[in-house]
């Protein structure tokens, strides 16, 4: 249980808040590079700020405040220039630092433009994503997590905007027991066919260890021994806001990052970043290796009912029904919630470090430590032992334009590959 004050401290991310300051020490993805192929601008809401991502005519990207400092028109409708963007209303031009380069209708020789500045933030491209940094200079490096930089992978990005605070989504990532219930027993109830799903196997033991990049969580399931991947390797919460999940076959690797980007206190951009490395005997077609598929991941139907047959929608139902910001003064944490307690303790500790002027955990500045960040990932994840096709059709990848290609490459059982559901 937290006090109201502690709950506020951990959840509020707007400018000037302590958690907002901590979150501003990290790079956050704001778009896939491929999303900008056919467009010049994209609205971005990040940490309570309204911004515009734009592409200029030389192909560079910028991220600046959405509302023009002249009379507040939206730069999401701006006109790209060689080295910036012009407001559609009166043509003031800005560059990626937020400096005003030109005011076409001011008298010649006027220096009024030099007094005008809007927000402007650095961007970097990595793993097919555009990452933004809203913190103090000098900016750290974008962490080169293994799945972002691995060669020969088929990459995609699922996207949802989830109407709740980022913290309840992250706390779910240090809550291994929910798998047995939400994705196991509850899923079987919803399916209603009598089918047993692998996730409903009973959890006997859970474990959590802080490590350099966050928290490794482990689970031991009924019938498993401690040398199984679920226990011996586990998978990590990458501090502060990413969950990495392992493969479900030894023959190939799936890197799956769930990145929870706080848009504001009550909305979170949920990215499912997928990088599939095919088995050596099945080379992927070049067109798949070159593509970067971006797809929307629906979690509710038109009537607002959750699509509860799917794993991601089961999670989102539980996150959103906790409230826009979960009221942690009313919770009752049990022994299985000690991963959540550990994670909160780390957040409080890192808030203190930032307040003291130090870099928080997982801020990377040394290029030698950032060639590739290898994360511990189980290679045989129990929850997905019912085959590739079946597992993918109940997860975000169901909505990827690559689904059929991926099943053709990764599913070993031809009958499963051909099943419509
Ligand atoms: S409102 Fe943007 S130039 Fe006038
Ligand atoms: Fe889950």
CSV table of C-alpha atoms and ligand atoms in Angstrom, one decimal:
chain,number,residue,atom,x,y,z
A,1,UNK,CA,0.0,0.0,0.0
A,2,UNK,CA,1.2,3.5,-0.8
A,3,UNK,CA,0.1,6.8,0.7
A,4,UNK,CA,-1.7,9.2,-1.6
A,5,UNK,CA,1.5,11.3,-1.7
A,6,UNK,CA,3.7,8.3,-2.7
A,7,UNK,CA,1.2,7.3,-5.4
A,8,UNK,CA,1.2,10.8,-6.8
A,9,UNK,CA,5.0,10.8,-6.7
A,10,UNK,CA,5.3,7.6,-8.7
A,11,UNK,CA,2.7,8.2,-11.3
A,12,UNK,CA,2.8,11.9,-12.3
A,13,UNK,CA,5.1,12.5,-15.3
A,14,UNK,CA,4.4,16.1,-16.4
A,15,UNK,CA,7.0,18.8,-16.7
A,16,UNK,CA,8.4,19.7,-13.3
A,17,UNK,CA,7.3,16.6,-11.4
A,18,UNK,CA,9.9,14.3,-9.9
A,19,UNK,CA,8.9,11.2,-11.9
A,20,UNK,CA,8.7,13.4,-15.0
A,21,UNK,CA,12.3,14.4,-14.3
A,22,UNK,CA,13.3,10.8,-13.9
A,23,UNK,CA,11.5,9.7,-17.1
A,24,UNK,CA,13.2,12.6,-18.9
A,25,UNK,CA,16.6,11.0,-18.3
A,26,UNK,CA,15.7,8.2,-20.8
A,27,UNK,CA,15.2,8.1,-24.5
A,28,UNK,CA,11.6,7.2,-25.5
A,29,UNK,CA,10.5,5.9,-28.9
A,30,UNK,CA,7.9,8.2,-30.5
A,31,UNK,CA,7.4,6.6,-34.0
A,32,UNK,CA,8.7,4.0,-36.3
A,33,UNK,CA,11.0,5.5,-39.0
A,34,UNK,CA,8.8,3.8,-41.6
A,35,UNK,CA,5.7,5.7,-40.4
A,36,UNK,CA,7.3,8.9,-41.8
A,37,UNK,CA,7.9,7.5,-45.3
A,38,UNK,CA,4.5,8.8,-46.5
A,39,UNK,CA,4.0,11.7,-44.3
A,40,UNK,CA,5.7,14.9,-43.2
A,41,UNK,CA,4.4,15.3,-39.6
A,42,UNK,CA,3.1,13.3,-36.7
A,43,UNK,CA,1.6,14.6,-33.5
A,44,UNK,CA,3.4,13.2,-30.4
A,45,UNK,CA,2.2,13.5,-26.8
A,46,UNK,CA,5.1,12.6,-24.5
A,47,UNK,CA,5.4,13.1,-20.7
A,48,UNK,CA,2.5,15.6,-20.7
A,49,UNK,CA,3.9,17.7,-23.6
A,50,UNK,CA,2.3,18.2,-27.0
A,51,UNK,CA,4.9,17.9,-29.7
A,52,UNK,CA,5.2,17.5,-33.5
A,53,UNK,CA,7.6,15.1,-35.2
A,54,UNK,CA,8.4,16.4,-38.6
A,55,UNK,CA,10.5,15.5,-41.6
A,56,UNK,CA,12.3,18.3,-43.4
A,57,UNK,CA,13.0,18.4,-47.1
A,58,UNK,CA,16.5,17.2,-46.6
A,59,UNK,CA,15.1,14.0,-44.9
A,60,UNK,CA,16.1,14.9,-41.3
A,61,UNK,CA,13.7,14.7,-38.5
A,62,UNK,CA,12.8,17.2,-35.8
A,63,UNK,CA,10.7,17.2,-32.7
A,64,UNK,CA,9.3,20.5,-31.5
A,65,UNK,CA,6.4,22.0,-29.6
A,66,UNK,CA,3.1,21.5,-31.4
A,67,UNK,CA,1.7,25.0,-30.9
A,68,UNK,CA,3.3,27.9,-32.8
A,69,UNK,CA,4.7,30.5,-30.4
A,70,UNK,CA,3.2,33.3,-32.6
A,71,UNK,CA,-0.6,32.7,-32.2
A,72,UNK,CA,-0.7,29.0,-31.3
A,73,UNK,CA,-1.7,27.3,-34.6
A,74,UNK,CA,-0.7,23.7,-34.9
A,75,UNK,CA,2.6,22.9,-36.5
A,76,UNK,CA,1.2,19.4,-37.2
A,77,UNK,CA,0.0,21.2,-40.4
A,78,UNK,CA,3.3,22.8,-41.0
A,79,UNK,CA,5.1,23.2,-44.4
A,80,UNK,CA,8.4,21.3,-44.4
A,81,UNK,CA,11.5,23.4,-45.5
A,82,UNK,CA,15.1,22.4,-46.3
A,83,UNK,CA,16.1,22.6,-42.6
A,84,UNK,CA,12.9,22.9,-40.6
A,85,UNK,CA,9.2,23.5,-40.7
A,86,UNK,CA,7.0,26.6,-41.3
A,87,UNK,CA,3.8,27.3,-39.5
A,88,UNK,CA,0.8,27.1,-41.9
A,89,UNK,CA,-0.8,30.3,-40.4
A,90,UNK,CA,1.8,33.0,-41.0
A,91,UNK,CA,4.9,31.2,-42.2
A,92,UNK,CA,7.2,31.5,-39.2
A,93,UNK,CA,9.9,28.9,-39.7
A,94,UNK,CA,11.5,26.8,-36.9
A,95,UNK,CA,14.3,24.3,-36.8
A,96,UNK,CA,14.7,21.1,-34.7
A,97,UNK,CA,16.1,23.0,-31.7
A,98,UNK,CA,13.0,25.1,-31.6
A,99,UNK,CA,14.8,28.3,-32.8
A,100,UNK,CA,12.7,30.6,-35.0
A,101,UNK,CA,14.6,31.0,-38.3
A,102,UNK,CA,12.3,33.3,-40.1
A,103,UNK,CA,9.3,35.6,-39.8
A,104,UNK,CA,8.5,36.4,-43.4
A,105,UNK,CA,6.2,39.4,-42.7
A,106,UNK,CA,8.2,41.2,-40.1
A,107,UNK,CA,10.2,44.2,-41.4
A,108,UNK,CA,13.6,43.6,-42.9
A,109,UNK,CA,16.3,43.9,-40.3
A,110,UNK,CA,13.9,43.0,-37.4
A,111,UNK,CA,15.5,40.8,-34.7
A,112,UNK,CA,12.1,39.8,-33.3
A,113,UNK,CA,12.7,36.2,-34.4
A,114,UNK,CA,15.8,35.9,-32.2
A,115,UNK,CA,13.6,36.4,-29.2
A,116,UNK,CA,11.3,33.5,-30.1
A,117,UNK,CA,12.0,30.0,-29.0
A,118,UNK,CA,9.8,26.9,-28.8
A,119,UNK,CA,10.5,23.5,-27.4
A,120,UNK,CA,12.9,21.4,-29.5
A,121,UNK,CA,14.3,18.0,-28.6
A,122,UNK,CA,17.0,15.6,-29.9
A,123,UNK,CA,16.0,12.5,-31.9
A,124,UNK,CA,18.0,9.4,-32.7
A,125,UNK,CA,17.1,6.5,-34.9
A,126,UNK,CA,17.8,2.9,-33.7
A,127,UNK,CA,16.2,-0.4,-34.6
A,128,UNK,CA,13.8,1.2,-37.0
A,129,UNK,CA,12.4,3.5,-34.3
A,130,UNK,CA,12.8,7.3,-33.7
A,131,UNK,CA,13.8,7.9,-30.1
A,132,UNK,CA,13.3,11.3,-28.4
A,133,UNK,CA,15.1,12.8,-25.4
A,134,UNK,CA,13.5,15.4,-23.3
A,135,UNK,CA,16.0,15.6,-20.5
A,136,UNK,CA,18.9,17.8,-19.6
A,137,UNK,CA,22.1,18.0,-21.8
A,138,UNK,CA,24.4,16.3,-22.4
A,139,UNK,CA,22.0,13.5,-23.6
A,140,UNK,CA,23.1,9.9,-22.9
A,141,UNK,CA,23.2,7.2,-25.5
A,142,UNK,CA,20.2,5.3,-26.8
A,143,UNK,CA,20.7,1.8,-25.2
A,144,UNK,CA,21.5,-0.7,-27.9
A,145,UNK,CA,19.3,-3.5,-26.6
A,146,UNK,CA,20.0,-6.8,-28.3
A,147,UNK,CA,16.7,-7.1,-30.2
A,148,UNK,CA,17.0,-3.5,-31.6
A,149,UNK,CA,20.4,-4.2,-33.3
A,150,UNK,CA,20.4,-8.0,-34.0
A,151,UNK,CA,21.2,-8.8,-37.6
A,152,UNK,CA,18.9,-10.7,-40.0
A,153,UNK,CA,15.7,-10.1,-38.1
A,154,UNK,CA,12.2,-9.5,-39.3
A,155,UNK,CA,10.9,-6.5,-37.4
A,156,UNK,CA,7.5,-5.0,-36.6
A,157,UNK,CA,5.8,-2.7,-34.2
A,158,UNK,CA,2.3,-3.1,-32.8
A,159,UNK,CA,0.8,0.1,-31.4
A,160,UNK,CA,-2.0,0.8,-28.9
A,161,UNK,CA,-2.9,3.9,-26.9
A,162,UNK,CA,-4.0,2.6,-23.5
A,163,UNK,CA,-6.1,5.0,-21.3
A,164,UNK,CA,-4.4,4.5,-18.0
A,165,UNK,CA,-1.2,5.5,-16.2
A,166,UNK,CA,2.1,3.9,-17.2
A,167,UNK,CA,2.9,2.5,-13.7
A,168,UNK,CA,0.1,-0.1,-13.5
A,169,UNK,CA,1.2,-1.4,-16.9
A,170,UNK,CA,4.8,-1.8,-15.6
A,171,UNK,CA,3.8,-3.3,-12.3
A,172,UNK,CA,2.1,-6.1,-14.3
A,173,UNK,CA,5.6,-6.9,-15.6
A,174,UNK,CA,6.8,-7.9,-12.1
A,175,UNK,CA,3.7,-9.9,-11.3
A,176,UNK,CA,4.3,-13.4,-12.7
A,177,UNK,CA,1.4,-15.0,-10.9
A,178,UNK,CA,-1.1,-13.2,-13.1
A,179,UNK,CA,-0.2,-15.4,-16.0
A,180,UNK,CA,-1.7,-18.5,-14.4
A,181,UNK,CA,-4.9,-16.7,-13.8
A,182,UNK,CA,-5.5,-14.0,-16.4
A,183,UNK,CA,-3.9,-15.8,-19.4
A,184,UNK,CA,-4.6,-19.3,-18.0
A,185,UNK,CA,-7.8,-19.9,-16.0
A,186,UNK,CA,-9.6,-16.8,-17.1
A,187,UNK,CA,-8.6,-17.3,-20.8
A,188,UNK,CA,-9.9,-20.9,-20.6
A,189,UNK,CA,-13.2,-19.6,-19.2
A,190,UNK,CA,-13.5,-17.0,-22.0
A,191,UNK,CA,-12.6,-19.6,-24.7
A,192,UNK,CA,-15.3,-21.8,-23.2
A,193,UNK,CA,-14.3,-24.9,-25.3
A,194,UNK,CA,-12.6,-26.9,-22.6
A,195,UNK,CA,-9.3,-26.3,-24.2
A,196,UNK,CA,-6.4,-26.2,-21.7
A,197,UNK,CA,-3.9,-23.3,-22.4
A,198,UNK,CA,-0.2,-23.7,-21.3
A,199,UNK,CA,-0.4,-20.5,-19.2
A,200,UNK,CA,-2.8,-22.1,-16.7
A,201,UNK,CA,-0.1,-24.3,-15.3
A,202,UNK,CA,0.1,-23.6,-11.5
A,203,UNK,CA,2.9,-21.3,-10.3
A,204,UNK,CA,4.9,-22.9,-7.5
A,205,UNK,CA,7.5,-20.3,-6.9
A,206,UNK,CA,8.5,-16.8,-8.1
A,207,UNK,CA,11.8,-15.0,-7.8
A,208,UNK,CA,13.2,-11.5,-8.5
A,209,UNK,CA,16.7,-10.3,-8.8
A,210,UNK,CA,17.9,-6.8,-9.5
A,211,UNK,CA,20.6,-6.7,-12.2
A,212,UNK,CA,22.4,-4.0,-14.2
A,213,UNK,CA,19.4,-3.4,-16.6
A,214,UNK,CA,16.5,-3.8,-14.3
A,215,UNK,CA,14.8,-6.8,-12.6
A,216,UNK,CA,15.0,-10.5,-13.8
A,217,UNK,CA,11.8,-12.3,-12.9
A,218,UNK,CA,11.5,-16.0,-12.7
A,219,UNK,CA,8.7,-18.5,-12.2
A,220,UNK,CA,8.7,-22.2,-11.5
A,221,UNK,CA,5.6,-24.0,-12.6
A,222,UNK,CA,4.1,-27.3,-11.4
A,223,UNK,CA,6.1,-30.2,-12.9
A,224,UNK,CA,9.2,-28.0,-13.8
A,225,UNK,CA,12.6,-28.4,-12.3
A,226,UNK,CA,14.8,-25.5,-11.4
A,227,UNK,CA,17.0,-26.0,-14.5
A,228,UNK,CA,14.1,-25.0,-16.8
A,229,UNK,CA,14.4,-21.7,-18.7
A,230,UNK,CA,11.4,-20.1,-16.9
A,231,UNK,CA,13.3,-20.4,-13.6
A,232,UNK,CA,17.0,-20.5,-14.5
A,233,UNK,CA,16.9,-17.6,-17.0
A,234,UNK,CA,13.6,-15.9,-16.7
A,235,UNK,CA,13.1,-12.6,-18.4
A,236,UNK,CA,13.6,-8.9,-17.4
A,237,UNK,CA,11.9,-5.7,-16.8
A,238,UNK,CA,14.3,-3.3,-18.3
A,239,UNK,CA,14.3,-0.3,-16.1
A,240,UNK,CA,12.3,1.9,-16.1
A,241,UNK,CA,9.6,1.1,-18.6
A,242,UNK,CA,10.3,-1.9,-20.9
A,243,UNK,CA,9.4,-5.6,-20.6
A,244,UNK,CA,11.5,-8.0,-22.6
A,245,UNK,CA,10.1,-11.5,-23.3
A,246,UNK,CA,12.0,-14.6,-24.5
A,247,UNK,CA,11.4,-17.0,-27.4
A,248,UNK,CA,9.4,-20.1,-27.3
A,249,UNK,CA,11.8,-22.3,-29.3
A,250,UNK,CA,15.5,-23.1,-29.1
A,251,UNK,CA,15.8,-23.2,-32.8
A,252,UNK,CA,15.1,-19.5,-33.4
A,253,UNK,CA,14.9,-16.3,-31.4
A,254,UNK,CA,12.0,-13.9,-30.9
A,255,UNK,CA,13.0,-10.6,-29.3
A,256,UNK,CA,9.8,-9.0,-27.9
A,257,UNK,CA,9.9,-5.7,-26.1
A,258,UNK,CA,6.8,-4.1,-24.6
A,259,UNK,CA,7.7,-0.5,-24.3
A,260,UNK,CA,5.3,1.6,-22.2
A,261,UNK,CA,5.8,5.3,-23.2
A,262,UNK,CA,4.0,7.7,-20.8
A,263,UNK,CA,2.1,10.1,-22.9
A,264,UNK,CA,0.7,11.9,-19.8
A,265,UNK,CA,-0.6,10.8,-16.4
A,266,UNK,CA,-3.6,8.9,-17.8
A,267,UNK,CA,-2.5,7.7,-21.3
A,268,UNK,CA,0.3,5.4,-22.3
A,269,UNK,CA,1.6,4.5,-25.7
A,270,UNK,CA,2.1,0.8,-25.7
A,271,UNK,CA,4.6,-0.5,-28.3
A,272,UNK,CA,5.1,-4.1,-29.0
A,273,UNK,CA,8.5,-4.2,-30.7
A,274,UNK,CA,9.1,-7.6,-32.3
A,275,UNK,CA,12.3,-8.9,-34.0
A,276,UNK,CA,12.1,-12.5,-35.2
A,277,UNK,CA,15.4,-14.2,-36.1
A,278,UNK,CA,14.5,-17.2,-38.3
A,279,UNK,CA,16.0,-20.7,-37.8
A,280,UNK,CA,19.2,-21.2,-39.8
A,281,UNK,CA,17.6,-23.7,-42.2
A,282,UNK,CA,14.8,-21.3,-43.1
A,283,UNK,CA,16.3,-18.0,-44.5
A,284,UNK,CA,13.8,-15.2,-44.6
A,285,UNK,CA,12.8,-13.6,-47.8
A,286,UNK,CA,14.6,-10.3,-48.4
A,287,UNK,CA,11.4,-8.3,-48.6
A,288,UNK,CA,10.6,-9.3,-45.0
A,289,UNK,CA,14.0,-8.4,-43.7
A,290,UNK,CA,13.8,-5.0,-45.4
A,291,UNK,CA,10.2,-4.2,-44.2
A,292,UNK,CA,9.3,-2.7,-40.9
A,293,UNK,CA,5.7,-3.3,-40.3
A,294,UNK,CA,3.7,-0.9,-38.1
A,295,UNK,CA,0.2,-2.1,-37.1
A,296,UNK,CA,-2.5,-1.0,-34.8
A,297,UNK,CA,-3.4,-3.4,-32.0
A,298,UNK,CA,-7.0,-3.2,-31.1
A,299,UNK,CA,-8.0,-4.4,-27.6
A,300,UNK,CA,-11.7,-3.6,-27.7
A,301,UNK,CA,-14.5,-3.8,-30.2
A,302,UNK,CA,-16.7,-1.0,-31.5
A,303,UNK,CA,-19.0,-1.3,-28.5
A,304,UNK,CA,-16.0,-1.0,-26.2
A,305,UNK,CA,-16.0,-4.6,-25.1
A,306,UNK,CA,-12.5,-6.0,-24.6
A,307,UNK,CA,-11.3,-8.7,-27.1
A,308,UNK,CA,-10.7,-11.1,-24.2
A,309,UNK,CA,-9.7,-14.1,-26.3
A,310,UNK,CA,-6.4,-12.3,-26.9
A,311,UNK,CA,-3.6,-12.2,-24.4
A,312,UNK,CA,-2.8,-8.5,-24.8
A,313,UNK,CA,-6.4,-7.5,-24.4
A,314,UNK,CA,-6.6,-9.5,-21.2
A,315,UNK,CA,-3.7,-7.5,-19.8
A,316,UNK,CA,-5.1,-4.2,-20.9
A,317,UNK,CA,-8.5,-5.0,-19.4
A,318,UNK,CA,-6.9,-5.4,-16.0
A,319,UNK,CA,-4.7,-2.3,-16.4
A,320,UNK,CA,-7.6,0.0,-17.5
A,321,UNK,CA,-10.1,-1.3,-15.0
A,322,UNK,CA,-7.7,-0.5,-12.1
A,323,UNK,CA,-8.6,3.2,-12.9
A,324,UNK,CA,-6.9,6.0,-14.9
A,325,UNK,CA,-4.4,6.1,-12.0
A,326,UNK,CA,-4.8,3.1,-9.7
A,327,UNK,CA,-5.6,4.1,-6.2
A,328,UNK,CA,-2.7,2.3,-4.3
A,329,UNK,CA,-3.9,3.6,-1.0
A,330,UNK,CA,-6.6,0.9,-1.2
A,331,UNK,CA,-4.5,-2.0,-2.4
A,332,UNK,CA,-3.6,-5.1,-0.3
A,333,UNK,CA,-0.3,-6.5,-1.4
A,334,UNK,CA,0.4,-10.1,-0.6
A,335,UNK,CA,3.5,-12.3,-0.7
A,336,UNK,CA,3.3,-12.7,-4.5
A,337,UNK,CA,3.6,-8.9,-4.9
A,338,UNK,CA,7.2,-8.7,-3.8
A,339,UNK,CA,8.3,-8.0,-7.4
A,340,UNK,CA,6.1,-4.9,-7.3
A,341,UNK,CA,7.5,-3.8,-4.0
A,342,UNK,CA,11.1,-4.2,-5.3
A,343,UNK,CA,10.3,-2.2,-8.4
A,344,UNK,CA,8.7,0.6,-6.4
A,345,UNK,CA,11.7,0.7,-4.1
A,346,UNK,CA,14.0,1.0,-7.2
A,347,UNK,CA,11.8,3.9,-8.5
A,348,UNK,CA,12.0,5.7,-5.2
A,349,UNK,CA,15.8,5.2,-5.0
A,350,UNK,CA,16.3,6.5,-8.6
A,351,UNK,CA,14.0,9.5,-7.9
A,352,UNK,CA,16.4,10.3,-5.1
A,353,UNK,CA,19.4,9.9,-7.3
A,354,UNK,CA,18.0,12.3,-9.9
A,355,UNK,CA,17.1,14.8,-7.2
A,356,UNK,CA,20.7,14.6,-6.0
A,357,UNK,CA,21.9,15.4,-9.6
A,358,UNK,CA,23.2,12.0,-10.5
A,359,UNK,CA,22.4,9.8,-13.5
A,360,UNK,CA,19.7,7.2,-12.7
A,361,UNK,CA,20.0,3.4,-13.4
A,362,UNK,CA,20.3,2.4,-17.0
A,363,UNK,CA,21.5,5.7,-18.3
A,364,UNK,CA,24.3,4.8,-20.7
A,365,UNK,CA,27.1,7.2,-21.6
A,366,UNK,CA,30.0,5.0,-22.4
A,367,UNK,CA,30.0,3.8,-26.1
A,368,UNK,CA,32.1,0.8,-25.1
A,369,UNK,CA,29.3,-0.5,-22.8
A,370,UNK,CA,26.8,0.1,-25.6
A,371,UNK,CA,27.9,-2.1,-28.5
A,372,UNK,CA,25.1,-4.6,-27.7
A,373,UNK,CA,23.2,-5.0,-24.5
A,374,UNK,CA,22.5,-8.7,-24.2
A,375,UNK,CA,19.5,-9.3,-21.9
A,376,UNK,CA,18.7,-12.7,-20.2
A,377,UNK,CA,15.9,-14.3,-22.2
A,378,UNK,CA,14.4,-17.7,-21.8
A,379,UNK,CA,14.5,-19.8,-25.0
A,380,UNK,CA,11.6,-22.1,-24.1
A,381,UNK,CA,8.9,-20.0,-22.6
A,382,UNK,CA,6.2,-22.3,-21.1
A,383,UNK,CA,3.3,-19.9,-21.7
A,384,UNK,CA,3.8,-20.4,-25.5
A,385,UNK,CA,4.5,-24.1,-25.8
A,386,UNK,CA,1.3,-24.6,-27.8
A,387,UNK,CA,3.0,-23.7,-31.0
A,388,UNK,CA,4.0,-20.6,-32.9
A,389,UNK,CA,0.8,-20.1,-34.9
A,390,UNK,CA,-1.6,-20.6,-32.1
A,391,UNK,CA,0.4,-18.3,-29.8
A,392,UNK,CA,0.8,-15.5,-32.4
A,393,UNK,CA,-2.9,-15.6,-33.3
A,394,UNK,CA,-3.8,-14.8,-29.7
A,395,UNK,CA,-1.3,-11.9,-29.4
A,396,UNK,CA,-0.5,-8.6,-30.9
A,397,UNK,CA,1.2,-10.2,-33.9
A,398,UNK,CA,-2.2,-11.4,-35.0
A,399,UNK,CA,-2.7,-7.8,-36.4
A,400,UNK,CA,0.6,-7.7,-38.2
A,401,UNK,CA,0.6,-7.7,-42.0
A,402,UNK,CA,3.5,-10.2,-41.6
A,403,UNK,CA,1.4,-12.8,-39.8
A,404,UNK,CA,1.0,-15.3,-42.6
A,405,UNK,CA,4.7,-14.9,-43.6
A,406,UNK,CA,5.8,-15.4,-40.0
A,407,UNK,CA,3.7,-18.5,-39.6
A,408,UNK,CA,5.0,-20.0,-42.9
A,409,UNK,CA,8.5,-19.5,-41.6
A,410,UNK,CA,8.2,-20.4,-37.9
A,411,UNK,CA,5.4,-22.9,-37.5
A,412,UNK,CA,6.7,-26.5,-37.7
A,413,UNK,CA,3.2,-28.1,-37.7
A,414,UNK,CA,1.5,-27.8,-41.1
A,415,UNK,CA,-1.9,-28.4,-39.6
A,416,UNK,CA,-1.5,-25.5,-37.1
A,417,UNK,CA,-0.2,-23.3,-39.8
A,418,UNK,CA,-3.4,-23.8,-41.9
A,419,UNK,CA,-5.8,-23.3,-39.0
A,420,UNK,CA,-7.8,-20.1,-39.4
A,421,UNK,CA,-8.1,-19.3,-35.7
B,1,LIG,S1,0.4,31.2,-35.6
B,1,LIG,FE1,2.2,30.4,-36.5
B,1,LIG,S2,3.0,31.9,-37.7
B,1,LIG,FE2,1.3,32.8,-36.8
B,2,LIG,FE1,0.0,-10.5,-18.9
